[in-house]
Amino acid sequence: MKKTRTVILAILASTSLALAGGAWTLEDCLNQAKKESLQLTTAKLREQQAEVNIRQAKIGDYPTVSAHINNTLYDSPFAPGPQDHYRFQAGLSGSMVLWNGGATSLSVEANQLSKQASQMATKQTERNVQENVINIYMSMLASMENIRIAQSSVELAQAEFEHYGKLYEAGSITKKDLTQSQSNVLQKQVSLLTAEQTLNTTTTSMRQLLELDQNQEFSVTAPETSFVSPDSLPALPTLEELSREAERTHAGLKSDSLSVAAAQKNTKLAGKNNSISVTLGANAQTGFQAWESDRYGRQLKNGYNHSVTLGINIPIIDAGATENKILSAQISEQSSQIALQETSKNLQNNLEKLLLDAQAADLKWKAAILQVQAETEALSVAEEQRNAGALTYTDYLSQKNSLENARITLTQAKYTSLLSRKLLELYQGKLD
């Protein structure tokens, strides 16, 4: 019943998403990526392979049993007397390793650690996919806002051109002013096309990342668009707080640590190649010779034999095979340790850079807000001067473009700040 209720809720959620016109939140995109990402699918296959390796390693502790049936045609051309030329043999044999220096248990432990490492690697892959989703998602939001700015600019430029057309017909402005106004409309239309192309490109990237059909209606929405200042957002963490949380939740570090532990087990396992091993074996078989013989039952009875064998294998010289295995395992262990150090160092560098980028983005956002306010006031003054005939249309148009550029800069600064904050949340494990 619980499973049925879960399925119904999933269907209702997908239906509500479709009714919403295909508008996806960041959480929707992240959940979709977790389910459909090919990178994650590949990582999960590696987990399955690690589980198979564990089962394979455990086989060393299990007894093996095999049956054999042999049919032999033979001929002794120089032997006197009649010959049967056919021999039949059947039997069962089994063996079990009683002692191999602990190699089986070491192999199982190493593979169990490798499985845990692969699980953490899958989690890190998920983090990487989430990071890509966040980057593209914020780019889409910024592109959508740039489109709104560009559309507004096109409408204003078109209205202004129509107004200037009337003024030109009345002889109030020159042909140059009218031509510049028309050129301004074309430039704004080009800016709009560029913004739309950017959105199309980022949307395609998101579709591919989420494994969505190209024909499926898709757009994004977010409450982040309502933020007007970094002051309305939570305070940024300190580097110490960020490092502590990131190291605690970073799956890549955990994966590398487990890989080091697995490599250490494999180094010990390599040394067991020259260990004494004890094997218990058993065998039972019988057979008969046919064609010219007719007492098959008696032959099977008299030919039956069984045996039990306790074998002890003592390696003496293996031509350096064990030493080479140990050296190879030691190299792998050192490589794993270096990979762990690199991951730790790269994580710390990334955290410092992310925090600095977030701090700088907040400052740029605040500066961009002030710049828009200043350019808006400057445009208001320019309009008064233009109406009074004290400002050329070229200078007036330059001021309008300055305001539009300031708005675009504000959009970029805003979403750069929001992106940095989301990435900080990701590294702190808040999006898991």
mmCIF file of N, CA and C in Angstrom, residues 1-19 24 28 31-32 35:
data_model
loop_
_atom_site.group_PDB
_atom_site.id
_atom_site.type_symbol
_atom_site.label_atom_id
_atom_site.label_comp_id
_atom_site.label_asym_id
_atom_site.label_seq_id
_atom_site.Cartn_x
_atom_site.Cartn_y
_atom_site.Cartn_z
ATOM 1 N N MET A 1 0.827 -1.204 0.000
ATOM 2 C CA MET A 1 0.000 0.000 0.000
ATOM 3 C C MET A 1 0.859 1.252 0.000
ATOM 4 N N LYS A 2 1.914 1.208 0.806
ATOM 5 C CA LYS A 2 2.829 2.342 0.870
ATOM 6 C C LYS A 2 3.482 2.587 -0.471
ATOM 7 N N LYS A 3 3.865 1.484 -1.151
ATOM 8 C CA LYS A 3 4.503 1.607 -2.467
ATOM 9 C C LYS A 3 3.537 2.214 -3.473
ATOM 10 N N THR A 4 2.245 1.778 -3.402
ATOM 11 C CA THR A 4 1.232 2.309 -4.313
ATOM 12 C C THR A 4 1.037 3.800 -4.097
ATOM 13 N N ARG A 5 0.986 4.201 -2.807
ATOM 14 C CA ARG A 5 0.822 5.620 -2.495
ATOM 15 C C ARG A 5 2.002 6.441 -3.024
ATOM 16 N N THR A 6 3.204 5.881 -2.934
ATOM 17 C CA THR A 6 4.389 6.580 -3.447
ATOM 18 C C THR A 6 4.305 6.775 -4.953
ATOM 19 N N VAL A 7 3.852 5.726 -5.657
ATOM 20 C CA VAL A 7 3.707 5.810 -7.116
ATOM 21 C C VAL A 7 2.684 6.879 -7.495
ATOM 22 N N ILE A 8 1.553 6.902 -6.754
ATOM 23 C CA ILE A 8 0.505 7.884 -7.047
ATOM 24 C C ILE A 8 1.026 9.300 -6.841
ATOM 25 N N LEU A 9 1.776 9.505 -5.748
ATOM 26 C CA LEU A 9 2.338 10.836 -5.483
ATOM 27 C C LEU A 9 3.314 11.252 -6.570
ATOM 28 N N ALA A 10 4.103 10.285 -7.073
ATOM 29 C CA ALA A 10 5.054 10.590 -8.144
ATOM 30 C C ALA A 10 4.322 10.997 -9.408
ATOM 31 N N ILE A 11 3.201 10.289 -9.705
ATOM 32 C CA ILE A 11 2.423 10.620 -10.897
ATOM 33 C C ILE A 11 1.803 12.008 -10.769
ATOM 34 N N LEU A 12 1.272 12.305 -9.573
ATOM 35 C CA LEU A 12 0.680 13.626 -9.341
ATOM 36 C C LEU A 12 1.720 14.727 -9.458
ATOM 37 N N ALA A 13 2.939 14.443 -8.956
ATOM 38 C CA ALA A 13 4.002 15.450 -9.043
ATOM 39 C C ALA A 13 4.372 15.725 -10.483
ATOM 40 N N SER A 14 4.495 14.652 -11.290
ATOM 41 C CA SER A 14 4.839 14.836 -12.694
ATOM 42 C C SER A 14 3.725 15.544 -13.441
ATOM 43 N N THR A 15 2.447 15.244 -13.048
ATOM 44 C CA THR A 15 1.307 15.896 -13.692
ATOM 45 C C THR A 15 1.276 17.374 -13.373
ATOM 46 N N SER A 16 1.526 17.713 -12.107
ATOM 47 C CA SER A 16 1.533 19.124 -11.732
ATOM 48 C C SER A 16 2.642 19.870 -12.432
ATOM 49 N N LEU A 17 3.782 19.194 -12.660
ATOM 50 C CA LEU A 17 4.882 19.828 -13.387
ATOM 51 C C LEU A 17 4.491 20.106 -14.823
ATOM 52 N N ALA A 18 3.771 19.146 -15.434
ATOM 53 C CA ALA A 18 3.340 19.351 -16.810
ATOM 54 C C ALA A 18 2.319 20.474 -16.894
ATOM 55 N N LEU A 19 1.382 20.520 -15.894
ATOM 56 C CA LEU A 19 0.374 21.568 -15.901
ATOM 57 C C LEU A 19 0.988 22.936 -15.668
ATOM 58 N N TRP A 24 10.515 24.143 -14.345
ATOM 59 C CA TRP A 24 11.249 23.303 -13.406
ATOM 60 C C TRP A 24 11.969 24.177 -12.386
ATOM 61 N N ASP A 28 13.742 20.304 -8.813
ATOM 62 C CA ASP A 28 13.266 19.373 -9.856
ATOM 63 C C ASP A 28 14.427 18.911 -10.731
ATOM 64 N N ASN A 31 16.772 16.517 -8.841
ATOM 65 C CA ASN A 31 16.175 15.180 -8.684
ATOM 66 C C ASN A 31 16.186 14.411 -9.998
ATOM 67 N N GLN A 32 15.893 15.103 -11.095
ATOM 68 C CA GLN A 32 15.911 14.457 -12.401
ATOM 69 C C GLN A 32 17.318 13.976 -12.748
ATOM 70 N N LYS A 35 18.216 10.745 -11.090
ATOM 71 C CA LYS A 35 17.555 9.568 -11.638
ATOM 72 C C LYS A 35 18.064 9.185 -13.020
#
